[in-house]
Amino acid sequence: MNKYLPGFCVRLGLSLGFALFPLVANAAGPATGGPYVNEAKLHCEQLDVKVESYCQLDPRLGGACFLQKVQMRHAGTGKVTEKFYLYENYLKDQSMITQLSCVKGHEKNRVILESTNLGNCKRCEWRDFFSDTGDFIGSDRAIFGATNSKPKNLPANFYKKNAYLNDDAGNLITIEKVWVDREPRVAK
């Protein structure tokens, strides 16, 4: 069997799903409990970040998001990076990106995607780190979350090596935060 065939099939399925999803979302709509899309955007120096959350109305939770597409576009080079977060057990485990952050680095600002499974445990929240050009650097994710790339564990000297700046309390210096909403938008 061709070793590239499984990856090709996954990409083809995701591409078809993204192509057909707007048609399905518009046909059913949030009022009838059908799928819908929410969008969050962040501008961090030369990087424009957009997260599209593909969700299903859930009477217990409001919105249950089963897929999130992250798109990062570097204004200087025009390079576009996409990353998919697929949540197979989204009705059981509410994993999702909840916040986009632009944080201060020594020379360049960086992007962090903060995620949670909405639980109350030490490992129920995690962060994925991206460079100033949109490249995936690593994650402090423990057991939750799924992406279209392998997680990279953070080395012990990660923050120092990647030149993140901290305030007096030792927290990363945040320039801007944008919340990612899972509730359907109400029409005006």
PDB file of C-alpha atoms in Angstrom:
ATOM      1  CA  MET A   1       0.000   0.000   0.000  1.00  0.00           C
ATOM      2  CA  ASN A   2       1.221   3.480  -0.803  1.00  0.00           C
ATOM      3  CA  LYS A   3       2.480   5.106   2.435  1.00  0.00           C
ATOM      4  CA  TYR A   4       1.106   8.502   1.335  1.00  0.00           C
ATOM      5  CA  LEU A   5      -2.428   7.247   0.626  1.00  0.00           C
ATOM      6  CA  PRO A   6      -3.831   7.518   4.220  1.00  0.00           C
ATOM      7  CA  GLY A   7      -2.618  11.115   4.598  1.00  0.00           C
ATOM      8  CA  PHE A   8      -3.974  12.005   1.174  1.00  0.00           C
ATOM      9  CA  CYS A   9      -7.375  10.522   2.070  1.00  0.00           C
ATOM     10  CA  VAL A  10      -7.521  12.523   5.313  1.00  0.00           C
ATOM     11  CA  ARG A  11      -6.619  15.772   3.493  1.00  0.00           C
ATOM     12  CA  LEU A  12      -9.128  15.035   0.738  1.00  0.00           C
ATOM     13  CA  GLY A  13     -11.869  14.363   3.311  1.00  0.00           C
ATOM     14  CA  LEU A  14     -11.088  17.585   5.203  1.00  0.00           C
ATOM     15  CA  SER A  15     -11.005  19.590   1.967  1.00  0.00           C
ATOM     16  CA  LEU A  16     -14.362  18.227   0.838  1.00  0.00           C
ATOM     17  CA  GLY A  17     -15.794  18.792   4.293  1.00  0.00           C
ATOM     18  CA  PHE A  18     -14.656  22.424   4.303  1.00  0.00           C
ATOM     19  CA  ALA A  19     -16.011  22.939   0.797  1.00  0.00           C
ATOM     20  CA  LEU A  20     -19.430  21.499   1.644  1.00  0.00           C
ATOM     21  CA  PHE A  21     -19.752  22.767   5.234  1.00  0.00           C
ATOM     22  CA  PRO A  22     -20.980  26.307   4.370  1.00  0.00           C
ATOM     23  CA  LEU A  23     -23.779  24.821   2.293  1.00  0.00           C
ATOM     24  CA  VAL A  24     -24.863  22.549   5.143  1.00  0.00           C
ATOM     25  CA  ALA A  25     -24.469  25.299   7.768  1.00  0.00           C
ATOM     26  CA  ASN A  26     -26.586  27.768   5.795  1.00  0.00           C
ATOM     27  CA  ALA A  27     -29.249  25.178   5.023  1.00  0.00           C
ATOM     28  CA  ALA A  28     -29.956  24.205   8.632  1.00  0.00           C
ATOM     29  CA  GLY A  29     -28.726  27.177  10.668  1.00  0.00           C
ATOM     30  CA  PRO A  30     -28.441  27.566  14.463  1.00  0.00           C
ATOM     31  CA  ALA A  31     -32.171  28.128  14.965  1.00  0.00           C
ATOM     32  CA  THR A  32     -32.916  24.534  13.977  1.00  0.00           C
ATOM     33  CA  GLY A  33     -29.969  22.973  15.795  1.00  0.00           C
ATOM     34  CA  GLY A  34     -27.860  22.610  12.651  1.00  0.00           C
ATOM     35  CA  PRO A  35     -24.161  23.354  12.236  1.00  0.00           C
ATOM     36  CA  TYR A  36     -22.796  26.899  12.257  1.00  0.00           C
ATOM     37  CA  VAL A  37     -19.421  28.664  12.020  1.00  0.00           C
ATOM     38  CA  ASN A  38     -17.935  31.237  14.402  1.00  0.00           C
ATOM     39  CA  GLU A  39     -14.845  33.266  13.604  1.00  0.00           C
ATOM     40  CA  ALA A  40     -12.220  34.961  15.794  1.00  0.00           C
ATOM     41  CA  LYS A  41      -9.382  37.160  14.496  1.00  0.00           C
ATOM     42  CA  LEU A  42      -6.160  38.487  16.009  1.00  0.00           C
ATOM     43  CA  HIS A  43      -3.472  40.738  14.549  1.00  0.00           C
ATOM     44  CA  CYS A  44      -0.012  40.161  16.059  1.00  0.00           C
ATOM     45  CA  GLU A  45       2.728  42.295  14.494  1.00  0.00           C
ATOM     46  CA  GLN A  46       2.992  40.937  10.896  1.00  0.00           C
ATOM     47  CA  LEU A  47       0.829  37.879  11.588  1.00  0.00           C
ATOM     48  CA  ASP A  48      -2.929  37.818  11.003  1.00  0.00           C
ATOM     49  CA  VAL A  49      -4.558  34.897  12.802  1.00  0.00           C
ATOM     50  CA  LYS A  50      -8.069  33.625  12.136  1.00  0.00           C
ATOM     51  CA  VAL A  51      -9.838  30.743  13.893  1.00  0.00           C
ATOM     52  CA  GLU A  52     -12.991  29.333  12.340  1.00  0.00           C
ATOM     53  CA  SER A  53     -14.970  27.144  14.742  1.00  0.00           C
ATOM     54  CA  TYR A  54     -17.349  24.641  13.156  1.00  0.00           C
ATOM     55  CA  CYS A  55     -19.986  23.878  15.758  1.00  0.00           C
ATOM     56  CA  GLN A  56     -23.279  22.093  16.319  1.00  0.00           C
ATOM     57  CA  LEU A  57     -26.021  23.455  18.559  1.00  0.00           C
ATOM     58  CA  ASP A  58     -26.200  21.379  21.747  1.00  0.00           C
ATOM     59  CA  PRO A  59     -29.059  22.054  24.199  1.00  0.00           C
ATOM     60  CA  ARG A  60     -26.871  21.016  27.162  1.00  0.00           C
ATOM     61  CA  LEU A  61     -23.873  23.185  26.318  1.00  0.00           C
ATOM     62  CA  GLY A  62     -24.962  25.882  23.884  1.00  0.00           C
ATOM     63  CA  GLY A  63     -22.415  25.123  21.178  1.00  0.00           C
ATOM     64  CA  ALA A  64     -20.374  21.974  20.691  1.00  0.00           C
ATOM     65  CA  CYS A  65     -17.458  22.575  18.332  1.00  0.00           C
ATOM     66  CA  PHE A  66     -16.143  19.568  16.445  1.00  0.00           C
ATOM     67  CA  LEU A  67     -13.538  21.241  14.222  1.00  0.00           C
ATOM     68  CA  GLN A  68     -11.481  24.405  14.306  1.00  0.00           C
ATOM     69  CA  LYS A  69      -9.375  25.708  11.443  1.00  0.00           C
ATOM     70  CA  VAL A  70      -6.521  28.054  12.299  1.00  0.00           C
ATOM     71  CA  GLN A  71      -5.136  30.196   9.505  1.00  0.00           C
ATOM     72  CA  MET A  72      -2.054  32.369   9.961  1.00  0.00           C
ATOM     73  CA  ARG A  73      -1.019  34.813   7.262  1.00  0.00           C
ATOM     74  CA  HIS A  74       2.298  36.652   7.401  1.00  0.00           C
ATOM     75  CA  ALA A  75       1.848  40.125   5.884  1.00  0.00           C
ATOM     76  CA  GLY A  76       5.490  40.517   4.883  1.00  0.00           C
ATOM     77  CA  THR A  77       5.948  37.240   2.993  1.00  0.00           C
ATOM     78  CA  GLY A  78       2.339  36.350   2.185  1.00  0.00           C
ATOM     79  CA  LYS A  79       2.976  32.885   3.641  1.00  0.00           C
ATOM     80  CA  VAL A  80      -0.217  31.188   4.822  1.00  0.00           C
ATOM     81  CA  THR A  81      -0.126  28.388   7.396  1.00  0.00           C
ATOM     82  CA  GLU A  82      -3.216  26.326   8.228  1.00  0.00           C
ATOM     83  CA  LYS A  83      -3.691  23.977  11.155  1.00  0.00           C
ATOM     84  CA  PHE A  84      -6.752  21.874  11.887  1.00  0.00           C
ATOM     85  CA  TYR A  85      -8.003  20.902  15.333  1.00  0.00           C
ATOM     86  CA  LEU A  86     -10.400  17.963  15.054  1.00  0.00           C
ATOM     87  CA  TYR A  87     -12.382  16.928  18.120  1.00  0.00           C
ATOM     88  CA  GLU A  88     -13.728  13.432  17.544  1.00  0.00           C
ATOM     89  CA  ASN A  89     -15.505  13.187  20.920  1.00  0.00           C
ATOM     90  CA  TYR A  90     -16.762  16.764  20.926  1.00  0.00           C
ATOM     91  CA  LEU A  91     -20.075  15.952  22.632  1.00  0.00           C
ATOM     92  CA  LYS A  92     -18.261  14.133  25.438  1.00  0.00           C
ATOM     93  CA  ASP A  93     -14.979  16.056  25.702  1.00  0.00           C
ATOM     94  CA  GLN A  94     -15.489  19.748  24.923  1.00  0.00           C
ATOM     95  CA  SER A  95     -11.909  20.411  23.822  1.00  0.00           C
ATOM     96  CA  MET A  96     -11.487  23.625  21.903  1.00  0.00           C
ATOM     97  CA  ILE A  97      -9.342  26.695  21.360  1.00  0.00           C
ATOM     98  CA  THR A  98     -10.794  29.332  23.669  1.00  0.00           C
ATOM     99  CA  GLN A  99      -8.366  32.219  23.292  1.00  0.00           C
ATOM    100  CA  LEU A 100      -5.821  33.723  20.899  1.00  0.00           C
ATOM    101  CA  SER A 101      -2.979  35.699  22.449  1.00  0.00           C
ATOM    102  CA  CYS A 102      -0.262  37.915  21.061  1.00  0.00           C
ATOM    103  CA  VAL A 103       2.641  37.869  23.539  1.00  0.00           C
ATOM    104  CA  LYS A 104       5.828  39.892  23.730  1.00  0.00           C
ATOM    105  CA  GLY A 105       9.152  38.422  22.648  1.00  0.00           C
ATOM    106  CA  HIS A 106      12.626  40.019  22.845  1.00  0.00           C
ATOM    107  CA  GLU A 107      12.633  40.860  19.137  1.00  0.00           C
ATOM    108  CA  LYS A 108       9.364  39.556  17.654  1.00  0.00           C
ATOM    109  CA  ASN A 109       5.924  39.010  19.117  1.00  0.00           C
ATOM    110  CA  ARG A 110       4.528  35.478  19.165  1.00  0.00           C
ATOM    111  CA  VAL A 111       1.085  33.848  19.020  1.00  0.00           C
ATOM    112  CA  ILE A 112      -0.315  31.420  21.566  1.00  0.00           C
ATOM    113  CA  LEU A 113      -3.532  29.450  21.106  1.00  0.00           C
ATOM    114  CA  GLU A 114      -4.994  28.568  24.484  1.00  0.00           C
ATOM    115  CA  SER A 115      -7.250  25.542  24.697  1.00  0.00           C
ATOM    116  CA  THR A 116      -9.306  23.707  27.284  1.00  0.00           C
ATOM    117  CA  ASN A 117     -11.622  20.750  27.569  1.00  0.00           C
ATOM    118  CA  LEU A 118     -13.749  22.833  30.000  1.00  0.00           C
ATOM    119  CA  GLY A 119     -12.796  20.479  32.839  1.00  0.00           C
ATOM    120  CA  ASN A 120     -11.361  21.273  36.234  1.00  0.00           C
ATOM    121  CA  CYS A 121      -7.987  19.563  36.275  1.00  0.00           C
ATOM    122  CA  LYS A 122      -4.296  20.393  35.957  1.00  0.00           C
ATOM    123  CA  ARG A 123      -4.026  19.004  32.436  1.00  0.00           C
ATOM    124  CA  CYS A 124      -7.409  20.274  31.190  1.00  0.00           C
ATOM    125  CA  GLU A 125      -5.870  23.441  29.763  1.00  0.00           C
ATOM    126  CA  TRP A 126      -2.952  23.699  27.355  1.00  0.00           C
ATOM    127  CA  ARG A 127      -1.244  26.126  24.998  1.00  0.00           C
ATOM    128  CA  ASP A 128       0.115  25.771  21.466  1.00  0.00           C
ATOM    129  CA  PHE A 129       2.974  28.150  20.634  1.00  0.00           C
ATOM    130  CA  PHE A 130       3.670  29.678  17.215  1.00  0.00           C
ATOM    131  CA  SER A 131       6.571  31.742  15.912  1.00  0.00           C
ATOM    132  CA  ASP A 132       6.318  35.267  14.517  1.00  0.00           C
ATOM    133  CA  THR A 133       5.971  33.715  11.034  1.00  0.00           C
ATOM    134  CA  GLY A 134       3.181  31.287  12.003  1.00  0.00           C
ATOM    135  CA  ASP A 135       5.295  28.139  12.381  1.00  0.00           C
ATOM    136  CA  PHE A 136       4.235  25.685  15.113  1.00  0.00           C
ATOM    137  CA  ILE A 137       6.904  25.690  17.842  1.00  0.00           C
ATOM    138  CA  GLY A 138       5.446  23.335  20.441  1.00  0.00           C
ATOM    139  CA  SER A 139       2.728  22.642  22.964  1.00  0.00           C
ATOM    140  CA  ASP A 140       2.398  22.132  26.687  1.00  0.00           C
ATOM    141  CA  ARG A 141      -0.573  19.853  25.960  1.00  0.00           C
ATOM    142  CA  ALA A 142      -0.670  16.738  28.080  1.00  0.00           C
ATOM    143  CA  ILE A 143      -3.477  14.398  27.036  1.00  0.00           C
ATOM    144  CA  PHE A 144      -6.193  16.427  25.337  1.00  0.00           C
ATOM    145  CA  GLY A 145      -6.530  17.936  21.916  1.00  0.00           C
ATOM    146  CA  ALA A 146      -6.053  16.718  18.371  1.00  0.00           C
ATOM    147  CA  THR A 147      -4.404  18.464  15.465  1.00  0.00           C
ATOM    148  CA  ASN A 148      -3.257  17.646  11.954  1.00  0.00           C
ATOM    149  CA  SER A 149       0.358  17.677  13.113  1.00  0.00           C
ATOM    150  CA  LYS A 150       2.254  15.869  15.830  1.00  0.00           C
ATOM    151  CA  PRO A 151       2.494  17.728  19.161  1.00  0.00           C
ATOM    152  CA  LYS A 152       5.996  18.843  20.060  1.00  0.00           C
ATOM    153  CA  ASN A 153       6.696  18.795  23.786  1.00  0.00           C
ATOM    154  CA  LEU A 154       8.284  21.944  25.143  1.00  0.00           C
ATOM    155  CA  PRO A 155      11.899  21.616  26.313  1.00  0.00           C
ATOM    156  CA  ALA A 156      12.757  22.735  29.844  1.00  0.00           C
ATOM    157  CA  ASN A 157      14.379  25.959  28.601  1.00  0.00           C
ATOM    158  CA  PHE A 158      11.577  26.722  26.113  1.00  0.00           C
ATOM    159  CA  TYR A 159      10.635  30.241  27.287  1.00  0.00           C
ATOM    160  CA  LYS A 160      14.244  31.408  27.548  1.00  0.00           C
ATOM    161  CA  LYS A 161      15.294  29.762  24.255  1.00  0.00           C
ATOM    162  CA  ASN A 162      12.357  31.340  22.371  1.00  0.00           C
ATOM    163  CA  ALA A 163      12.890  34.759  23.986  1.00  0.00           C
ATOM    164  CA  TYR A 164       9.504  35.304  25.641  1.00  0.00           C
ATOM    165  CA  LEU A 165       9.326  38.311  27.952  1.00  0.00           C
ATOM    166  CA  ASN A 166       7.831  38.075  31.443  1.00  0.00           C
ATOM    167  CA  ASP A 167       6.395  40.705  33.757  1.00  0.00           C
ATOM    168  CA  ASP A 168       7.512  41.126  37.394  1.00  0.00           C
ATOM    169  CA  ALA A 169       5.166  38.317  38.492  1.00  0.00           C
ATOM    170  CA  GLY A 170       6.726  35.899  35.982  1.00  0.00           C
ATOM    171  CA  ASN A 171       3.775  35.849  33.594  1.00  0.00           C
ATOM    172  CA  LEU A 172       4.137  36.237  29.829  1.00  0.00           C
ATOM    173  CA  ILE A 173       3.537  39.828  28.708  1.00  0.00           C
ATOM    174  CA  THR A 174       0.324  39.790  26.693  1.00  0.00           C
ATOM    175  CA  ILE A 175      -0.208  42.482  24.068  1.00  0.00           C
ATOM    176  CA  GLU A 176      -3.708  41.420  23.034  1.00  0.00           C
ATOM    177  CA  LYS A 177      -6.176  38.590  23.718  1.00  0.00           C
ATOM    178  CA  VAL A 178      -9.170  37.532  21.659  1.00  0.00           C
ATOM    179  CA  TRP A 179     -11.745  35.087  22.990  1.00  0.00           C
ATOM    180  CA  VAL A 180     -13.062  32.313  20.751  1.00  0.00           C
ATOM    181  CA  ASP A 181     -16.798  31.922  21.222  1.00  0.00           C
ATOM    182  CA  ARG A 182     -18.634  28.598  20.827  1.00  0.00           C
ATOM    183  CA  GLU A 183     -22.123  30.067  21.129  1.00  0.00           C
ATOM    184  CA  PRO A 184     -23.992  30.789  17.886  1.00  0.00           C
ATOM    185  CA  ARG A 185     -24.040  34.443  16.874  1.00  0.00           C
ATOM    186  CA  VAL A 186     -27.414  36.095  17.173  1.00  0.00           C
ATOM    187  CA  ALA A 187     -28.556  37.862  13.997  1.00  0.00           C
ATOM    188  CA  LYS A 188     -29.040  41.634  14.354  1.00  0.00           C
TER     189      LYS A 188
END
